[in-house]
């Protein structure tokens, strides 16, 4: 078990958001989501990173509710892990809104070992379009944040100027992180 200076074991709260994104991207095909448009002009990967980022922010604010941080972030990053262009007229992509959670879950299970919370998040994030509601608080949070982010992306001309989201997106997509003010290219 890894320990922090001083001997305290590393907890999920000690792992930075960019580290969670980087580790998941290295272990999966998450970066492939950058090839597909999700809502408006927003790439699927940027959407997934933004959903995970805002879930993390809200979970920290709602700390007493006891969110399980790593499953929350991994499930949020993988909730749209369907890995195809749903705008393509291919008949296999019909009814995308209803079918993509199961496809995303199958892809995630093919690439990674998932815990039950992560699987629940991926499978139930489209409620109420899909009829079975989420059963755990992490899946409810992702479901709600996903809806807010989707509406924002449809109407925004330049979604997510937040440097933390852009840096995490760049890590997952294998791109150079955006420059910080002052010219340094270090991620936030």
XYZ file of N, CA and C in Angstrom:
564
model
N 0.852 -1.186 0.000
C 0.000 0.000 0.000
C 0.891 1.240 0.000
N 0.576 2.191 -0.871
C 1.316 3.453 -0.911
C 1.012 4.265 0.329
N 2.034 5.007 0.791
C 1.853 5.858 1.962
C 2.333 7.265 1.642
N 1.701 8.219 2.288
C 2.095 9.618 2.164
C 3.251 9.897 3.100
N 3.987 11.002 2.873
C 5.005 11.373 3.855
C 4.338 11.497 5.229
N 4.937 10.905 6.219
C 4.330 10.899 7.551
C 3.682 9.559 7.860
N 3.606 8.661 6.874
C 3.134 7.308 7.104
C 1.671 7.035 6.881
N 0.844 8.079 6.646
C -0.586 7.864 6.435
C -0.812 7.206 5.082
N -1.660 6.148 5.032
C -1.932 5.510 3.731
C -2.639 6.473 2.779
N -2.403 6.281 1.491
C -3.058 7.092 0.467
C -4.529 6.695 0.404
N -5.415 7.678 0.451
C -6.848 7.416 0.345
C -7.335 7.934 -1.008
N -8.560 7.559 -1.431
C -9.083 8.078 -2.702
C -9.109 9.599 -2.762
N -9.275 10.257 -1.621
C -9.309 11.723 -1.602
C -7.945 12.323 -1.909
N -6.866 11.533 -1.717
C -5.513 12.033 -1.961
C -5.114 11.978 -3.436
N -5.833 11.230 -4.240
C -5.496 11.072 -5.656
C -6.092 12.248 -6.424
N -5.271 12.911 -7.217
C -5.758 14.082 -7.944
C -6.662 13.660 -9.102
N -7.553 14.565 -9.473
C -8.442 14.310 -10.608
C -7.646 13.981 -11.878
N -6.609 14.780 -12.229
C -5.842 14.429 -13.435
C -5.191 13.044 -13.350
N -4.760 12.620 -12.154
C -4.170 11.286 -12.021
C -5.196 10.192 -12.286
N -6.419 10.383 -11.805
C -7.474 9.393 -12.058
C -7.727 9.303 -13.568
N -7.819 10.456 -14.231
C -8.051 10.478 -15.682
C -6.891 9.806 -16.415
N -5.669 10.169 -16.061
C -4.483 9.614 -16.736
C -4.419 8.100 -16.572
N -4.607 7.626 -15.349
C -4.528 6.179 -15.099
C -5.597 5.409 -15.875
N -6.800 5.941 -15.893
C -7.868 5.265 -16.623
C -7.595 5.286 -18.123
N -7.108 6.395 -18.629
C -6.789 6.493 -20.066
C -5.681 5.516 -20.449
N -4.703 5.344 -19.574
C -3.605 4.414 -19.854
C -4.065 2.960 -19.840
N -5.099 2.664 -19.060
C -5.568 1.288 -18.901
C -6.708 0.918 -19.851
N -7.167 1.866 -20.670
C -8.364 1.626 -21.481
C -8.244 2.339 -22.828
N -9.358 2.348 -23.545
C -9.441 3.073 -24.824
C -10.157 4.406 -24.650
N -10.123 4.973 -23.461
C -10.831 6.214 -23.173
C -10.472 7.315 -24.173
N -9.215 7.411 -24.553
C -8.780 8.440 -25.503
C -9.492 8.364 -26.845
N -10.012 7.194 -27.206
C -10.740 7.057 -28.480
C -12.021 7.882 -28.497
N -12.558 8.211 -27.321
C -13.765 9.031 -27.276
C -13.540 10.401 -27.913
N -12.288 10.842 -28.007
C -11.991 12.149 -28.615
C -12.326 12.166 -30.105
N -12.482 11.014 -30.710
C -12.775 10.936 -32.146
C -14.252 11.167 -32.454
N -15.100 11.170 -31.437
C -16.538 11.228 -31.677
C -17.167 12.476 -31.077
N -18.092 13.065 -31.831
C -18.834 14.224 -31.336
C -19.984 13.704 -30.490
N -20.223 14.383 -29.368
C -21.307 13.975 -28.480
C -22.507 14.913 -28.632
N -22.433 16.104 -28.058
C -23.531 17.085 -28.120
C -23.001 18.371 -28.723
N -23.742 18.955 -29.664
C -23.257 20.169 -30.320
C -21.940 19.866 -31.006
N -20.902 20.619 -30.673
C -19.571 20.380 -31.230
C -18.640 19.754 -30.193
N -19.175 19.349 -29.061
C -18.367 18.815 -27.966
C -18.018 17.354 -28.225
N -16.747 17.046 -28.083
C -16.277 15.671 -28.235
C -16.761 14.820 -27.064
N -16.982 13.560 -27.315
C -17.461 12.639 -26.287
C -16.490 12.604 -25.098
N -15.181 12.620 -25.377
C -14.197 12.592 -24.299
C -14.290 13.847 -23.430
N -14.428 15.010 -24.052
C -14.555 16.244 -23.278
C -15.816 16.203 -22.419
N -16.901 15.697 -22.975
C -18.142 15.546 -22.214
C -17.916 14.636 -20.997
N -17.281 13.500 -21.197
C -17.057 12.554 -20.100
C -16.159 13.146 -19.021
N -15.111 13.843 -19.442
C -14.204 14.482 -18.480
C -14.955 15.556 -17.695
N -15.763 16.355 -18.377
C -16.513 17.412 -17.693
C -17.511 16.826 -16.699
N -18.216 15.773 -17.080
C -19.157 15.133 -16.165
C -18.409 14.629 -14.925
N -17.276 13.981 -15.130
C -16.493 13.478 -13.993
C -15.992 14.628 -13.117
N -15.516 15.688 -13.741
C -14.992 16.834 -12.984
C -16.081 17.469 -12.113
N -17.240 17.726 -12.695
C -18.308 18.364 -11.921
C -18.900 17.413 -10.883
N -18.919 16.124 -11.160
C -19.331 15.157 -10.129
C -18.358 15.200 -8.953
N -17.063 15.281 -9.259
C -16.057 15.357 -8.202
C -16.260 16.617 -7.355
N -16.479 17.754 -8.009
C -16.707 19.014 -7.290
C -17.943 18.918 -6.392
N -19.027 18.397 -6.938
C -20.268 18.284 -6.154
C -20.132 17.271 -5.019
N -19.474 16.160 -5.279
C -19.305 15.144 -4.239
C -18.489 15.697 -3.072
N -17.488 16.514 -3.371
C -16.705 17.127 -2.294
C -17.576 18.088 -1.481
N -18.416 18.863 -2.159
C -19.313 19.792 -1.457
C -20.361 19.049 -0.632
N -20.772 17.906 -1.135
C -21.801 17.106 -0.462
C -21.161 15.986 0.368
N -19.980 16.252 0.871
C -19.170 15.274 1.593
C -19.905 14.400 2.590
N -20.793 14.953 3.420
C -21.476 14.118 4.410
C -22.323 12.982 3.805
N -22.638 13.078 2.521
C -23.425 12.006 1.895
C -22.580 10.766 1.616
N -21.264 10.897 1.734
C -20.387 9.727 1.645
C -20.232 9.129 0.261
N -19.957 9.934 -0.739
C -19.726 9.412 -2.084
C -18.416 8.619 -2.120
N -18.421 7.527 -2.843
C -17.205 6.742 -3.060
C -16.498 7.351 -4.276
N -15.414 8.078 -4.016
C -14.825 8.965 -5.019
C -14.278 8.229 -6.249
N -13.440 7.224 -6.069
C -12.846 6.579 -7.248
C -13.886 5.881 -8.124
N -14.819 5.118 -7.562
C -15.858 4.555 -8.439
C -16.704 5.642 -9.104
N -16.965 6.735 -8.383
C -17.720 7.848 -8.969
C -16.979 8.411 -10.176
N -15.691 8.692 -10.023
C -14.934 9.290 -11.129
C -14.769 8.313 -12.289
N -14.424 7.075 -11.992
C -14.256 6.088 -13.070
C -15.579 5.845 -13.806
N -16.666 5.710 -13.063
C -17.968 5.512 -13.702
C -18.370 6.706 -14.541
N -18.115 7.907 -14.039
C -18.442 9.120 -14.801
C -17.597 9.206 -16.068
N -16.328 8.864 -15.981
C -15.469 8.905 -17.172
C -15.875 7.856 -18.206
N -16.434 6.749 -17.752
C -16.788 5.645 -18.650
C -18.272 5.617 -19.030
N -19.068 6.564 -18.556
C -20.519 6.453 -18.773
C -20.903 6.487 -20.249
N -20.121 7.121 -21.101
C -20.396 7.143 -22.547
C -19.281 6.445 -23.328
N -18.834 5.318 -22.839
C -17.729 4.560 -23.416
C -18.221 3.616 -24.520
N -19.130 4.110 -25.359
C -19.712 3.275 -26.421
C -18.807 3.184 -27.636
N -17.939 4.173 -27.876
C -16.874 4.145 -28.886
C -17.366 3.986 -30.328
N -18.369 4.746 -30.687
C -18.797 4.831 -32.079
C -19.426 6.198 -32.289
N -19.593 6.583 -33.551
C -20.219 7.865 -33.866
C -21.722 7.654 -33.979
N -22.439 8.086 -32.963
C -23.886 7.839 -32.953
C -24.637 8.715 -33.946
N -23.952 9.678 -34.560
C -24.579 10.504 -35.600
C -24.558 9.802 -36.962
N -23.760 8.765 -37.094
C -23.647 7.988 -38.328
C -24.986 7.278 -38.578
N -25.472 7.261 -39.827
C -26.778 6.639 -40.095
C -26.792 5.110 -40.028
N -25.738 4.500 -39.564
C -25.665 3.053 -39.430
C -26.878 2.540 -38.622
N -27.609 1.557 -39.140
C -28.779 1.033 -38.422
C -28.444 0.500 -37.020
N -27.209 0.084 -36.802
C -26.813 -0.418 -35.483
C -26.819 0.690 -34.432
N -26.805 1.950 -34.886
C -26.775 3.084 -33.958
C -28.163 3.676 -33.715
N -29.181 3.059 -34.292
C -30.549 3.538 -34.046
C -30.885 3.362 -32.577
N -31.695 4.235 -32.074
C -32.112 4.211 -30.675
C -30.911 4.314 -29.726
N -29.935 5.104 -30.146
C -28.697 5.284 -29.385
C -28.971 5.630 -27.924
N -29.867 6.553 -27.670
C -30.139 6.977 -26.303
C -30.561 5.836 -25.393
N -31.258 4.873 -25.948
C -31.728 3.729 -25.168
C -30.670 2.638 -25.040
N -29.855 2.483 -26.082
C -28.958 1.330 -26.151
C -27.517 1.596 -25.716
N -27.071 2.850 -25.773
C -25.641 3.067 -25.544
C -25.155 2.759 -24.130
N -25.978 2.853 -23.079
C -25.443 2.466 -21.775
C -24.976 1.001 -21.730
N -25.741 0.102 -22.319
C -25.345 -1.311 -22.337
C -24.087 -1.520 -23.176
N -23.967 -0.794 -24.292
C -22.763 -0.888 -25.127
C -21.554 -0.337 -24.377
N -21.736 0.792 -23.688
C -20.637 1.374 -22.912
C -20.192 0.415 -21.802
N -21.151 -0.213 -21.135
C -20.820 -1.161 -20.075
C -20.071 -2.368 -20.633
N -20.522 -2.890 -21.764
C -19.842 -4.041 -22.368
C -18.403 -3.680 -22.746
N -18.198 -2.500 -23.329
C -16.844 -2.064 -23.679
C -15.975 -1.901 -22.434
N -16.535 -1.287 -21.398
C -15.768 -1.077 -20.168
C -15.399 -2.408 -19.525
N -16.327 -3.348 -19.512
C -16.033 -4.671 -18.938
C -15.003 -5.428 -19.772
N -14.997 -5.190 -21.069
C -14.019 -5.832 -21.938
C -12.609 -5.320 -21.628
N -12.504 -4.036 -21.284
C -11.193 -3.409 -21.108
C -10.710 -3.334 -19.668
N -11.634 -3.370 -18.707
C -11.277 -3.086 -17.312
C -12.045 -3.980 -16.355
N -11.536 -4.097 -15.149
C -12.301 -4.719 -14.064
C -13.119 -3.603 -13.420
N -14.425 -3.764 -13.386
C -15.312 -2.750 -12.819
C -15.872 -3.236 -11.493
N -16.094 -2.282 -10.584
C -16.808 -2.649 -9.371
C -18.300 -2.391 -9.603
N -19.172 -2.858 -8.716
C -20.616 -2.717 -8.947
C -21.091 -1.271 -9.057
N -20.469 -0.345 -8.335
C -20.870 1.067 -8.411
C -20.560 1.621 -9.799
N -19.378 1.325 -10.325
C -19.010 1.797 -11.667
C -19.968 1.247 -12.723
N -20.287 -0.040 -12.628
C -21.215 -0.651 -13.581
C -22.601 -0.012 -13.475
N -23.054 0.247 -12.259
C -24.359 0.887 -12.048
C -24.391 2.282 -12.667
N -23.324 3.036 -12.488
C -23.243 4.390 -13.057
C -23.384 4.327 -14.570
N -22.609 3.461 -15.199
C -22.603 3.363 -16.665
C -23.975 2.929 -17.177
N -24.545 1.921 -16.556
C -25.796 1.341 -17.053
C -27.025 2.216 -16.799
N -27.009 3.024 -15.749
C -28.218 3.761 -15.355
C -28.164 5.257 -15.619
N -27.116 5.759 -16.268
C -26.981 7.217 -16.394
C -28.023 7.859 -17.314
N -28.731 7.083 -18.109
C -29.719 7.654 -19.038
C -31.145 7.668 -18.482
N -31.313 7.349 -17.220
C -32.642 7.456 -16.618
C -33.093 8.917 -16.709
N -34.322 9.216 -17.079
C -35.494 8.357 -17.246
C -35.702 7.827 -18.675
N -34.794 8.125 -19.603
C -34.955 7.581 -20.958
C -34.919 6.054 -20.911
N -33.998 5.520 -20.128
C -34.027 4.085 -19.856
C -34.822 3.918 -18.562
N -35.677 2.929 -18.466
C -36.689 2.921 -17.400
C -36.215 2.573 -15.996
N -35.069 1.928 -15.838
C -34.651 1.512 -14.502
C -33.821 2.628 -13.867
N -34.251 3.135 -12.716
C -33.523 4.247 -12.090
C -32.222 3.794 -11.431
N -31.298 4.730 -11.244
C -30.065 4.395 -10.522
C -30.376 4.049 -9.065
N -29.604 3.125 -8.514
C -29.854 2.687 -7.135
C -28.839 3.216 -6.130
N -27.701 3.711 -6.577
C -26.703 4.215 -5.632
C -26.519 5.718 -5.848
N -26.066 6.401 -4.819
C -25.969 7.872 -4.878
C -24.991 8.334 -5.954
N -23.937 7.565 -6.201
C -22.970 7.947 -7.235
C -23.626 7.941 -8.620
N -24.447 6.925 -8.886
C -25.134 6.838 -10.179
C -26.175 7.949 -10.331
N -26.839 8.309 -9.240
C -27.800 9.423 -9.287
C -27.067 10.720 -9.620
N -25.924 10.942 -8.975
C -25.159 12.169 -9.232
C -24.702 12.243 -10.682
N -24.157 11.155 -11.218
C -23.715 11.153 -12.618
C -24.903 11.380 -13.540
N -26.017 10.752 -13.270
C -27.226 10.915 -14.085
C -27.629 12.388 -14.166
N -27.640 13.072 -13.028
C -28.037 14.482 -12.998
C -27.001 15.391 -13.655
N -25.735 15.197 -13.339
C -24.675 16.043 -13.911
C -24.585 15.826 -15.421
N -24.783 14.601 -15.874
C -24.779 14.308 -17.313
C -25.840 15.126 -18.039
N -27.033 15.234 -17.447
C -28.106 16.016 -18.085
C -27.745 17.494 -18.169
N -27.211 18.046 -17.081
C -26.829 19.461 -17.064
C -25.722 19.728 -18.081
N -24.707 18.884 -18.102
C -23.605 19.065 -19.058
C -24.101 18.946 -20.502
N -24.992 18.018 -20.763
C -25.521 17.833 -22.123
C -26.244 19.079 -22.612
N -27.092 19.648 -21.772
C -27.815 20.865 -22.160
C -26.830 22.012 -22.382
N -25.870 22.151 -21.482
C -24.842 23.196 -21.627
C -24.095 23.051 -22.957
N -23.714 21.832 -23.304
C -22.948 21.594 -24.539
C -23.757 21.924 -25.786
N -25.029 21.658 -25.752
C -25.881 21.934 -26.917
C -25.958 23.430 -27.188
N -25.998 24.233 -26.148
C -26.196 25.673 -26.319
C -24.924 26.506 -26.207
N -23.819 25.931 -25.832
C -22.586 26.686 -25.635
C -21.768 26.752 -26.923
N -21.200 27.912 -27.177
C -20.320 28.044 -28.348
C -18.928 27.511 -28.063
N -18.462 27.664 -26.854
C -17.138 27.165 -26.465
C -17.254 26.494 -25.093
N -17.659 25.249 -25.072
C -17.868 24.602 -23.786
C -16.563 24.340 -23.027
N -16.667 24.472 -21.740
C -15.625 24.102 -20.798
C -14.283 24.800 -21.005
N -14.251 26.111 -20.831
C -12.961 26.795 -20.887
C -12.123 26.541 -19.630
N -12.689 25.877 -18.630
C -11.995 25.565 -17.385
C -10.677 24.831 -17.683
N -9.567 25.360 -17.181
C -8.244 24.767 -17.454
C -8.107 23.364 -16.893
N -8.726 23.101 -15.755
C -8.613 21.754 -15.173
C -9.280 20.717 -16.076
N -10.437 21.068 -16.618
C -11.118 20.158 -17.539
C -10.309 20.006 -18.816
N -9.824 21.105 -19.367
C -9.031 21.052 -20.596
C -7.746 20.245 -20.410
N -7.084 20.406 -19.264
C -5.850 19.649 -18.993
C -6.129 18.160 -18.863
N -7.207 17.811 -18.160
C -7.558 16.398 -18.013
C -7.944 15.797 -19.364
N -8.661 16.569 -20.181
C -9.004 16.125 -21.534
C -7.732 15.847 -22.331
N -6.776 16.767 -22.259
C -5.518 16.599 -22.999
C -4.771 15.353 -22.536
N -4.744 15.100 -21.232
C -4.100 13.889 -20.711
C -4.738 12.634 -21.305
N -6.057 12.586 -21.294
C -6.771 11.400 -21.779
C -6.640 11.243 -23.288
N -6.608 12.362 -24.003
C -6.535 12.319 -25.472
C -5.102 12.164 -25.974
N -4.133 12.229 -25.077
C -2.737 12.126 -25.473
C -2.228 13.390 -26.135
N -2.805 14.531 -25.765
C -2.407 15.818 -26.334
C -1.598 16.611 -25.319
N -0.979 17.676 -25.798
C -0.255 18.588 -24.916
C -1.272 19.402 -24.121
N -1.094 19.478 -22.782
C -2.027 20.279 -21.988
C -1.986 21.744 -22.398
N -3.090 22.466 -22.209
C -3.107 23.877 -22.575
C -2.127 24.678 -21.723
N -1.622 25.760 -22.294
C -0.701 26.618 -21.564
C -1.413 27.293 -20.403
N -0.674 27.436 -19.330
C -1.172 28.192 -18.177
C -0.900 29.670 -18.426
N -1.645 30.544 -17.788
C -1.320 31.963 -17.912
C 0.130 32.194 -17.503
N 0.828 32.988 -18.260
C 2.231 33.230 -18.004
C 3.117 32.405 -18.898
N 2.531 31.533 -19.740
C 3.298 30.826 -20.751
C 3.786 29.459 -20.370
N 3.690 29.008 -19.116
C 4.185 27.687 -18.771
C 3.187 26.642 -19.253
N 3.688 25.511 -19.714
C 2.832 24.474 -20.282
C 2.522 23.383 -19.278
N 2.648 23.640 -17.988
C 2.361 22.625 -16.980
C 0.862 22.521 -16.743
N 0.372 21.261 -16.622
C -1.061 21.109 -16.335
C -1.392 21.609 -14.941
N -2.636 21.994 -14.774
C -3.105 22.482 -13.473
C -3.415 21.317 -12.576
